[in-house]
CSV table of C-alpha atoms and ligand atoms in Angstrom, one decimal:
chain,number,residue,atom,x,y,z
A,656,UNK,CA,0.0,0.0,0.0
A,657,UNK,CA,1.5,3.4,-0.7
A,658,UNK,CA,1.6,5.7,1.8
A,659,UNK,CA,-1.0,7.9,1.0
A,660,UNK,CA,-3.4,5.2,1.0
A,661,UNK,CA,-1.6,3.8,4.7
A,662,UNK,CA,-3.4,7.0,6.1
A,663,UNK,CA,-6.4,7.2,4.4
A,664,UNK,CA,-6.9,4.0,6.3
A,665,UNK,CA,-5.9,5.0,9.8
A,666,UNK,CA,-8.2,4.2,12.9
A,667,UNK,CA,-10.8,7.7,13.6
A,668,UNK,CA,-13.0,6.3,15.6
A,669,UNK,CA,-11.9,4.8,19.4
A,670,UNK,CA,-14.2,2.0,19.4
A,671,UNK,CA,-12.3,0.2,16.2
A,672,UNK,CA,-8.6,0.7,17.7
A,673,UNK,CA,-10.0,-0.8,21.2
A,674,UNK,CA,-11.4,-3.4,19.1
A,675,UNK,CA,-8.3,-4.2,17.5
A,676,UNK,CA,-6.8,-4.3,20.7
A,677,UNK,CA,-9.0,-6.6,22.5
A,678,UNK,CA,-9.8,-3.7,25.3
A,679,UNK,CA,-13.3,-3.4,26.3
A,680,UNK,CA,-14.5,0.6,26.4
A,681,UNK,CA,-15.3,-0.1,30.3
A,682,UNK,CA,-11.4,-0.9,31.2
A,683,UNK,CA,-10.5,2.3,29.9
A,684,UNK,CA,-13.3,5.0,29.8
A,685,UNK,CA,-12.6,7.0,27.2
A,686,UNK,CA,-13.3,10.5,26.4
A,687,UNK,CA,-15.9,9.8,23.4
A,688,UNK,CA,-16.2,14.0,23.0
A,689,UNK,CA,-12.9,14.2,22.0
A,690,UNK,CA,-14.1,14.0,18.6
A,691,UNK,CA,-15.1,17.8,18.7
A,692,UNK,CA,-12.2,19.5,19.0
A,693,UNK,CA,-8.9,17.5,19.1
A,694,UNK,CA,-10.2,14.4,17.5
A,695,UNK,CA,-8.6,10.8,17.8
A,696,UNK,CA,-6.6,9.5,15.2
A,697,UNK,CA,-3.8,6.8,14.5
A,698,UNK,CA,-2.1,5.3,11.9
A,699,UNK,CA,-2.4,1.1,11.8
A,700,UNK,CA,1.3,1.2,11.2
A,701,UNK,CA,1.5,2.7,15.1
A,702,UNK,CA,-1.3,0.7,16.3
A,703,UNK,CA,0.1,-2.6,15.1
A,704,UNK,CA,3.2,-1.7,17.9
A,705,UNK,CA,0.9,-1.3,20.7
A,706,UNK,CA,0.2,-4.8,22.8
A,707,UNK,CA,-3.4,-6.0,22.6
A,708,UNK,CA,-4.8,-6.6,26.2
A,709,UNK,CA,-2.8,-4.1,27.9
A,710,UNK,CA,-4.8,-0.6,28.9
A,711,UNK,CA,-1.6,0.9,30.0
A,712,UNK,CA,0.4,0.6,27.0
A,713,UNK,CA,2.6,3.4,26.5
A,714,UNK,CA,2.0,3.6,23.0
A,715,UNK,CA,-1.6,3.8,23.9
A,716,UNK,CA,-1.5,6.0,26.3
A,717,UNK,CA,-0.2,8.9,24.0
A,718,UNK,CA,-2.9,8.7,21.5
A,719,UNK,CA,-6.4,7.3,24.1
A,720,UNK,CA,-8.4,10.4,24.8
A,721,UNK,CA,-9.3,10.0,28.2
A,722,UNK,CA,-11.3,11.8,30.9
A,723,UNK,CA,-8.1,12.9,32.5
A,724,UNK,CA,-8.6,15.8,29.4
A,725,UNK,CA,-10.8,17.3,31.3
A,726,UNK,CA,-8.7,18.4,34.3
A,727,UNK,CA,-7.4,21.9,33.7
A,728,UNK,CA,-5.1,23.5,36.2
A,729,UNK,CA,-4.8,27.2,36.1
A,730,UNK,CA,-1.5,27.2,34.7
A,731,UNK,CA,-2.7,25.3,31.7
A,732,UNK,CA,-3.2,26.8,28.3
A,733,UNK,CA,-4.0,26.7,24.7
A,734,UNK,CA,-1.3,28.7,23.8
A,735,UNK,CA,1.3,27.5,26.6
A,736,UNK,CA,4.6,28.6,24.7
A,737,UNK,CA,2.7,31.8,23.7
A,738,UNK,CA,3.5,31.8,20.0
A,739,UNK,CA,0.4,34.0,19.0
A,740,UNK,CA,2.4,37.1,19.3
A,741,UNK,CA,5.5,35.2,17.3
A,742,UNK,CA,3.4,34.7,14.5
A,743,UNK,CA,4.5,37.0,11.5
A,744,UNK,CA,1.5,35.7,9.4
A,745,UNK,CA,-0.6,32.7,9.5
A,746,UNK,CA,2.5,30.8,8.2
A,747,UNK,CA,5.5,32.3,9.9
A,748,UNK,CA,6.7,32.1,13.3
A,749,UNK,CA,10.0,33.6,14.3
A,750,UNK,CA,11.0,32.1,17.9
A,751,UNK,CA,14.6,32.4,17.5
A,752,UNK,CA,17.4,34.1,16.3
A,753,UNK,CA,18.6,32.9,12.8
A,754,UNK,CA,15.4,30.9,12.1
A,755,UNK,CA,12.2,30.9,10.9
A,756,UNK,CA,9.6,28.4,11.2
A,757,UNK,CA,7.0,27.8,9.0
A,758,UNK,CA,3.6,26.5,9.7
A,759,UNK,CA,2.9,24.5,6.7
A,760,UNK,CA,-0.2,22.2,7.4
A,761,UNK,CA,-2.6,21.6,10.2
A,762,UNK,CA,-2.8,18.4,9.5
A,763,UNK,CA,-1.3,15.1,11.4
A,764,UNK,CA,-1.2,11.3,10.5
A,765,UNK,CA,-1.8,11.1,14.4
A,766,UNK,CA,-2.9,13.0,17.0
A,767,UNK,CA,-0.8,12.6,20.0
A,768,UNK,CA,-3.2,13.9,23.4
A,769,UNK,CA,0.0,16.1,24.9
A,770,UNK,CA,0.8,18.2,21.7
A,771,UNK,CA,1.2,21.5,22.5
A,772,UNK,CA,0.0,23.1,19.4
A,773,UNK,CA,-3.1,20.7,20.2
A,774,UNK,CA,-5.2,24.3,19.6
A,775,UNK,CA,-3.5,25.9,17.0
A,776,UNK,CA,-6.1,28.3,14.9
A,777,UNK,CA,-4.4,26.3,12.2
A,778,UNK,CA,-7.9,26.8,10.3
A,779,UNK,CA,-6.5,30.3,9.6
A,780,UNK,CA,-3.6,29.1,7.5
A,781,UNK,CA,-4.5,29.5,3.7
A,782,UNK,CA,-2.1,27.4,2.2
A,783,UNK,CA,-0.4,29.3,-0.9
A,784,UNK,CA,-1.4,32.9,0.3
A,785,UNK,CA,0.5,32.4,3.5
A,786,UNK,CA,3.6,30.6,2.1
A,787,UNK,CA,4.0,32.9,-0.5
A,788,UNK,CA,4.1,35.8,2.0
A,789,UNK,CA,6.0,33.8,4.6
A,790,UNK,CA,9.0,33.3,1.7
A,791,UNK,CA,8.5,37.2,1.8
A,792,UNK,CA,9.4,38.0,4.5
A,793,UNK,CA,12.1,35.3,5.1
A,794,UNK,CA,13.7,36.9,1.9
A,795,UNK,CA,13.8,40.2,3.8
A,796,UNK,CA,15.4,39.3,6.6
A,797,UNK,CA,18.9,38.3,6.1
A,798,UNK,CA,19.6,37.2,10.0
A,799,UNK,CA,17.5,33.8,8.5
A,800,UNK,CA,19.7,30.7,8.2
A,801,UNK,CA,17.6,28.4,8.7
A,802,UNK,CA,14.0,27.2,7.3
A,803,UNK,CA,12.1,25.3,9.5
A,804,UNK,CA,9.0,23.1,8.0
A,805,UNK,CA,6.6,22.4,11.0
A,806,UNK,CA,3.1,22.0,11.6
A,807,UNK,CA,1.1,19.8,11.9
A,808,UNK,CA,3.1,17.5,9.9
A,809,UNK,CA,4.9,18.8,6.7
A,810,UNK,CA,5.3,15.4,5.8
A,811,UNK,CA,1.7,15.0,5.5
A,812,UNK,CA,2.3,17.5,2.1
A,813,UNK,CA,3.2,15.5,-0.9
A,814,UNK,CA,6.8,15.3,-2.9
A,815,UNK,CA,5.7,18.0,-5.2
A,816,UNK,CA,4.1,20.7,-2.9
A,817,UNK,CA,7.8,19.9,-0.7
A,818,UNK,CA,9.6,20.3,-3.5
A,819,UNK,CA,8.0,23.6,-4.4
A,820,UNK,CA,8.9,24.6,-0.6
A,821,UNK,CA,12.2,23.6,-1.1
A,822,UNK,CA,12.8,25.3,-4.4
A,823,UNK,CA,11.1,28.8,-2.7
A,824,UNK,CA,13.8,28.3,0.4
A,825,UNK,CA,16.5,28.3,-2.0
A,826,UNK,CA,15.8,31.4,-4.1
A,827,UNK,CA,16.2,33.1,-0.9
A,828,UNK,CA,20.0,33.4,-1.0
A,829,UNK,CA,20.9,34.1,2.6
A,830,UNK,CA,19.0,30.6,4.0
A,831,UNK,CA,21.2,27.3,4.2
A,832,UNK,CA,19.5,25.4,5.9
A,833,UNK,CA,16.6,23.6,6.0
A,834,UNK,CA,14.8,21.6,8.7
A,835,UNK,CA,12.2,18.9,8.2
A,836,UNK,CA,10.0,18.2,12.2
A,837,UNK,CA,8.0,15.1,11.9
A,838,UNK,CA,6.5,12.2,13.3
A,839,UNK,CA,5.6,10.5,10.3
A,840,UNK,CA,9.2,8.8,9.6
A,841,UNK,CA,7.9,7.1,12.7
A,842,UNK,CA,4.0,6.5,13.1
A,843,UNK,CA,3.8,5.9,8.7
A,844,UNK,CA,7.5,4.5,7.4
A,845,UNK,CA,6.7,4.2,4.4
A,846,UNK,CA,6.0,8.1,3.9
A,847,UNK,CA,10.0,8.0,3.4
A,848,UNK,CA,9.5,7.1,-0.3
A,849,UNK,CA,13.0,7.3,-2.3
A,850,UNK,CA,11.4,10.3,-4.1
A,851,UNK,CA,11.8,12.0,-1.0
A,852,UNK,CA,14.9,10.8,0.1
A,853,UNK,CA,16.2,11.8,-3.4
A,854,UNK,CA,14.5,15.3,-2.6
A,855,UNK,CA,15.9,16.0,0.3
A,856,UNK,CA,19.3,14.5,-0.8
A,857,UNK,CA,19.5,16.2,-4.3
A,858,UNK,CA,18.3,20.0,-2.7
A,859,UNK,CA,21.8,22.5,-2.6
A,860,UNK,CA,20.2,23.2,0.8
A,861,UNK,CA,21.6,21.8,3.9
A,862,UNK,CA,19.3,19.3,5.2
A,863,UNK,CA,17.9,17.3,8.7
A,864,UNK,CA,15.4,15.6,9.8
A,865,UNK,CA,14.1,15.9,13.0
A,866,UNK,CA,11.6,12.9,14.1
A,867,UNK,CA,9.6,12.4,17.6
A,868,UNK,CA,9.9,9.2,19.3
A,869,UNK,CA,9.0,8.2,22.7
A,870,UNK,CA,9.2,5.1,23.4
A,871,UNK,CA,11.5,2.3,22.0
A,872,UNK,CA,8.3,0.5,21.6
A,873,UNK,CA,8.0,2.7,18.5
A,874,UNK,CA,10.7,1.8,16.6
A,875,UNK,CA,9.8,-1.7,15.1
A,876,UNK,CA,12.1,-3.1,12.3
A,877,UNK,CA,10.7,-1.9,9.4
A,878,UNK,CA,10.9,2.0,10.9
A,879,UNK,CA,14.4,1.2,12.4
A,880,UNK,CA,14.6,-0.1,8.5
A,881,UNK,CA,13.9,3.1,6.6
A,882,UNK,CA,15.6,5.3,9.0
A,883,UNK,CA,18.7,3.7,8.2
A,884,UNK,CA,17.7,3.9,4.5
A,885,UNK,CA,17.7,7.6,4.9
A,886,UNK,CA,20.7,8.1,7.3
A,887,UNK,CA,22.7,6.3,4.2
A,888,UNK,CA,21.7,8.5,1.5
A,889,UNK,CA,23.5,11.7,3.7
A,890,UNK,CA,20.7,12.6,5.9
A,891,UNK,CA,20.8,14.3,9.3
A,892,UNK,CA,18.7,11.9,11.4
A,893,UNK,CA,17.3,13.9,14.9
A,894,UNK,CA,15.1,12.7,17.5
A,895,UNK,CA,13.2,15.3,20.1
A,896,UNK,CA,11.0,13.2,22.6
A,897,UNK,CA,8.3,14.8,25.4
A,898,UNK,CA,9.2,13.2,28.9
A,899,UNK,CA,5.6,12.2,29.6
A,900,UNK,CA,4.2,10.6,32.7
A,901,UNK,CA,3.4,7.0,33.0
A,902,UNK,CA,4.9,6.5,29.0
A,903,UNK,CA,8.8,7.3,29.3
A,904,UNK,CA,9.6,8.4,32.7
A,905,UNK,CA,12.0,5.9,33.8
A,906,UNK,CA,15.4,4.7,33.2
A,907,UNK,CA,15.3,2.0,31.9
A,908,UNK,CA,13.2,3.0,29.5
A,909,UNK,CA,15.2,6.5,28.1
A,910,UNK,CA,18.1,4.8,28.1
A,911,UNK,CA,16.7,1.8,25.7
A,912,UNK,CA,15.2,4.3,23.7
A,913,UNK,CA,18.5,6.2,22.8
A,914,UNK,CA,20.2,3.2,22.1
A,915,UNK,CA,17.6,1.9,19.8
A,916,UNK,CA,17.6,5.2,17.9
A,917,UNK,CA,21.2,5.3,17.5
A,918,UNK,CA,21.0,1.9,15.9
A,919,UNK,CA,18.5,3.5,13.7
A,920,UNK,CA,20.9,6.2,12.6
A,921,UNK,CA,19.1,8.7,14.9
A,922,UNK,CA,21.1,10.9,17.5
A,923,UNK,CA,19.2,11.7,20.5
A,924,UNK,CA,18.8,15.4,20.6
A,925,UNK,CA,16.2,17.2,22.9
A,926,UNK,CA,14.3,15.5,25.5
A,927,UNK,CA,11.5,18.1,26.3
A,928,UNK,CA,9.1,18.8,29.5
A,929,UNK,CA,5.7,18.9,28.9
A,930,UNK,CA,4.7,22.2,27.5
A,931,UNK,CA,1.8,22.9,29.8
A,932,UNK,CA,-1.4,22.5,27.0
A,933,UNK,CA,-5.3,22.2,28.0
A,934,UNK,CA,-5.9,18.7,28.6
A,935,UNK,CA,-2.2,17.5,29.0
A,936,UNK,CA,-1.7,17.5,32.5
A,937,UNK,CA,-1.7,14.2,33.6
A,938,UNK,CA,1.2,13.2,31.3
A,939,UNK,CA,3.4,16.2,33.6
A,940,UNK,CA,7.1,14.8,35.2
A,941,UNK,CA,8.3,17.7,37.8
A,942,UNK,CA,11.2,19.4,37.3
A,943,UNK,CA,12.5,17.2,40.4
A,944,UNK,CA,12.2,13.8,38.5
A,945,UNK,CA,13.2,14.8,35.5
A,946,UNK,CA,16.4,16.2,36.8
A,947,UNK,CA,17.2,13.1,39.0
A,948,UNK,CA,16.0,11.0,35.0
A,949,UNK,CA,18.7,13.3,33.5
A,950,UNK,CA,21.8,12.5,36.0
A,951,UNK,CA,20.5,8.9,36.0
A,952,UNK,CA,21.0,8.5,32.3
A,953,UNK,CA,24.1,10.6,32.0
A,954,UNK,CA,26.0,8.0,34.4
A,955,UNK,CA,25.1,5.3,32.0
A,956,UNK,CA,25.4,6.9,28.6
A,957,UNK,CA,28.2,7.9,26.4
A,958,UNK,CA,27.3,11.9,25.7
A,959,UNK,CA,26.4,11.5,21.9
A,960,UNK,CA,23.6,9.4,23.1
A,961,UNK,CA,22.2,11.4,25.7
A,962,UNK,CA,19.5,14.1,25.2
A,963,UNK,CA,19.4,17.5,26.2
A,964,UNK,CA,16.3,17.9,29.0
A,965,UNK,CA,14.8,21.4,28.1
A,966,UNK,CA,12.1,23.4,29.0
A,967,UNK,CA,10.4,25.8,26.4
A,968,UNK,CA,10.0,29.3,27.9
A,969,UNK,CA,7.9,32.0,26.3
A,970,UNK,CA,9.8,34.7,25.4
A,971,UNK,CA,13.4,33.4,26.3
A,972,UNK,CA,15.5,33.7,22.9
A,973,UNK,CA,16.1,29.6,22.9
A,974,UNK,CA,15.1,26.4,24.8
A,975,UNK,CA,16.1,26.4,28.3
A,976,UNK,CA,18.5,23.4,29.9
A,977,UNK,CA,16.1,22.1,32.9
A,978,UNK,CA,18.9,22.7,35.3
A,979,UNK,CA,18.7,26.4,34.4
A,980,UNK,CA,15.1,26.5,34.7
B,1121,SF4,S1,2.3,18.1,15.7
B,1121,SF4,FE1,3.5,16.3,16.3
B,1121,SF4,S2,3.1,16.1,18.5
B,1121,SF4,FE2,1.5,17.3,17.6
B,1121,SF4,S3,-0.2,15.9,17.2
B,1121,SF4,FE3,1.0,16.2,15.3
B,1121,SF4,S4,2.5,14.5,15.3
B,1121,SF4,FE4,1.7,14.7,17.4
């Protein structure tokens, strides 16, 4: 099946992935509204990894609506990182210095429950209008290095509408980089086509990949498989991972998961604390933990394989290291 037709096919409705799973709706009490504003969705490439039987799967765990949605502490938000007033269109962001990031879909071949851009207005992006402006005002600004695709999911846009992104990146003379964030190398692996390997091998434009794992539960052999694939044809592989509660928040499992993306061809790069989203807290690790995680894992792992633990601040000019926080 090709890839487009792998997510045309994902689970949208709760009832068929706890079918698939052998879980009856009463063991797990899920949060059936969720289909109104952050609906549930995962790919059967994803769901195939998570263990049948088991309501605390950690794969599961990050995609199940549940009631635990509806808990909303103060400092909760929709806009936790405040990027509203970043936003130079409906398009651009500028966070930081020497980048721009650019908000290219709203779409997502999943929908993972913590996201922190779970409430995005991303129905005020219009598509070309946006981009063309955004490419606009990257031109003008020659402190821009770096082009950073985000969403949503750029990969969810096809070969041609990336090309046509990459193509618009390198008309603009002072950018030399460009930066691919997605989870779809992981949760669809066959979205790495070779057309897009040879797209993001062939472009004069310094190229990565970030992707977002984790759990090591996530990285079966046919992802592990095209990851490699990609890291041989000259790619940057990156992984950023959210330390969430009751998923990832032990030993054990971090230090499994950088070893299993190194033998991927991934490098470990940010580990992140929960950006503080409507609906999210129950997945929160304090400061405390993650701190004692972080020493834990940097007695038992060679540097290159272990992460940097940040916190995103609003208004600070980068990611924060958690021991400066
Ligand atoms: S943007 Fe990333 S973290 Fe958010 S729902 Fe999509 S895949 Fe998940």
């Amino acid at each position: 099946m090709n890839w487009r037709k792998e997510l045309v096919s994902s689970y949208t409705r709760i009832e068929d992935l706890l079918s698939l799973l052998e879980l009856n709706i009463n063991q797990i009490d899920p949060l059936m509204s969720a289909k109104t504003h952050f609906p549930f969705r995962v790919t059967q490439a994803y769901a195939s990894r998570i263990k049948p039987r088991d309501p605390n799967d950690p794969l599961l765990l990050q995609v199940l609506p549940t009631n635990d949605e509806l808990v909303s502490p103060q400092n909760f938000s929709d806009d936790p990182v405040e990027e509203g007033p970043l936003k130079k269109n409906n398009s651009l962001l500028q966070k930081y210095h020497g980048r721009a990031l650019l908000i290219t879909t709203g779409a997502c071949a999943i929908n993972c429950r913590y996201c922190f851009r779970r409430a995005f207005p991303y129905q005020h992006i219009i598509k070309s209008k946006a981009l063309e402006s955004a490419f606009e005002q990257i031109s003008q600004d020659i402190s821009i290095k770096e082009v950073i695709l985000s969403g949503g999911d750029p990969l969810i846009l096809d070969d041609k509408e990336l090309k046509r992104i990459f193509e618009s990146v390198h008309q603009i003379k002072h950018v030399e980089r460009l930066r691919i964030h997605s989870r779809l190398p992981i949760v669809l692996p066959s979205r790495l086509t070779k057309r897009f390997i040879k797209l993001m091998r062939d472009t004069p434009l310094q190229t990565s990949l970030v992707v977002h794992v984790n759990h090591p539960n996530e990285l079966d052999n046919p992802t592990i498989e095209s990851l490699r694939r990609c890291k041989e044809s000259g790619i940057t592989l990156l992984n950023q991972s959210v330390l969430l509660k009751n998923i990832n928040n032990d030993t054990e499992t971090l230090i499994r998961l950088s070893e299993i993306l190194f033998l991927a061809g991934v490098l470990p790069y940010y580990m992140h604390m929960l950006d503080r989203v409507t609906g999210s807290a129950h997945f929160e690790v304090s400061d405390a933990e993650a701190l004692s995680l972080e020493a834990q894992l940097r007695a038992k792992l060679p540097g290159y394989l272990m992460p940097t633990f940040v916190r995103e601040i609003s208004k600070m000019g980068s990611k924060i290291p958690l021991a400066q926080v």
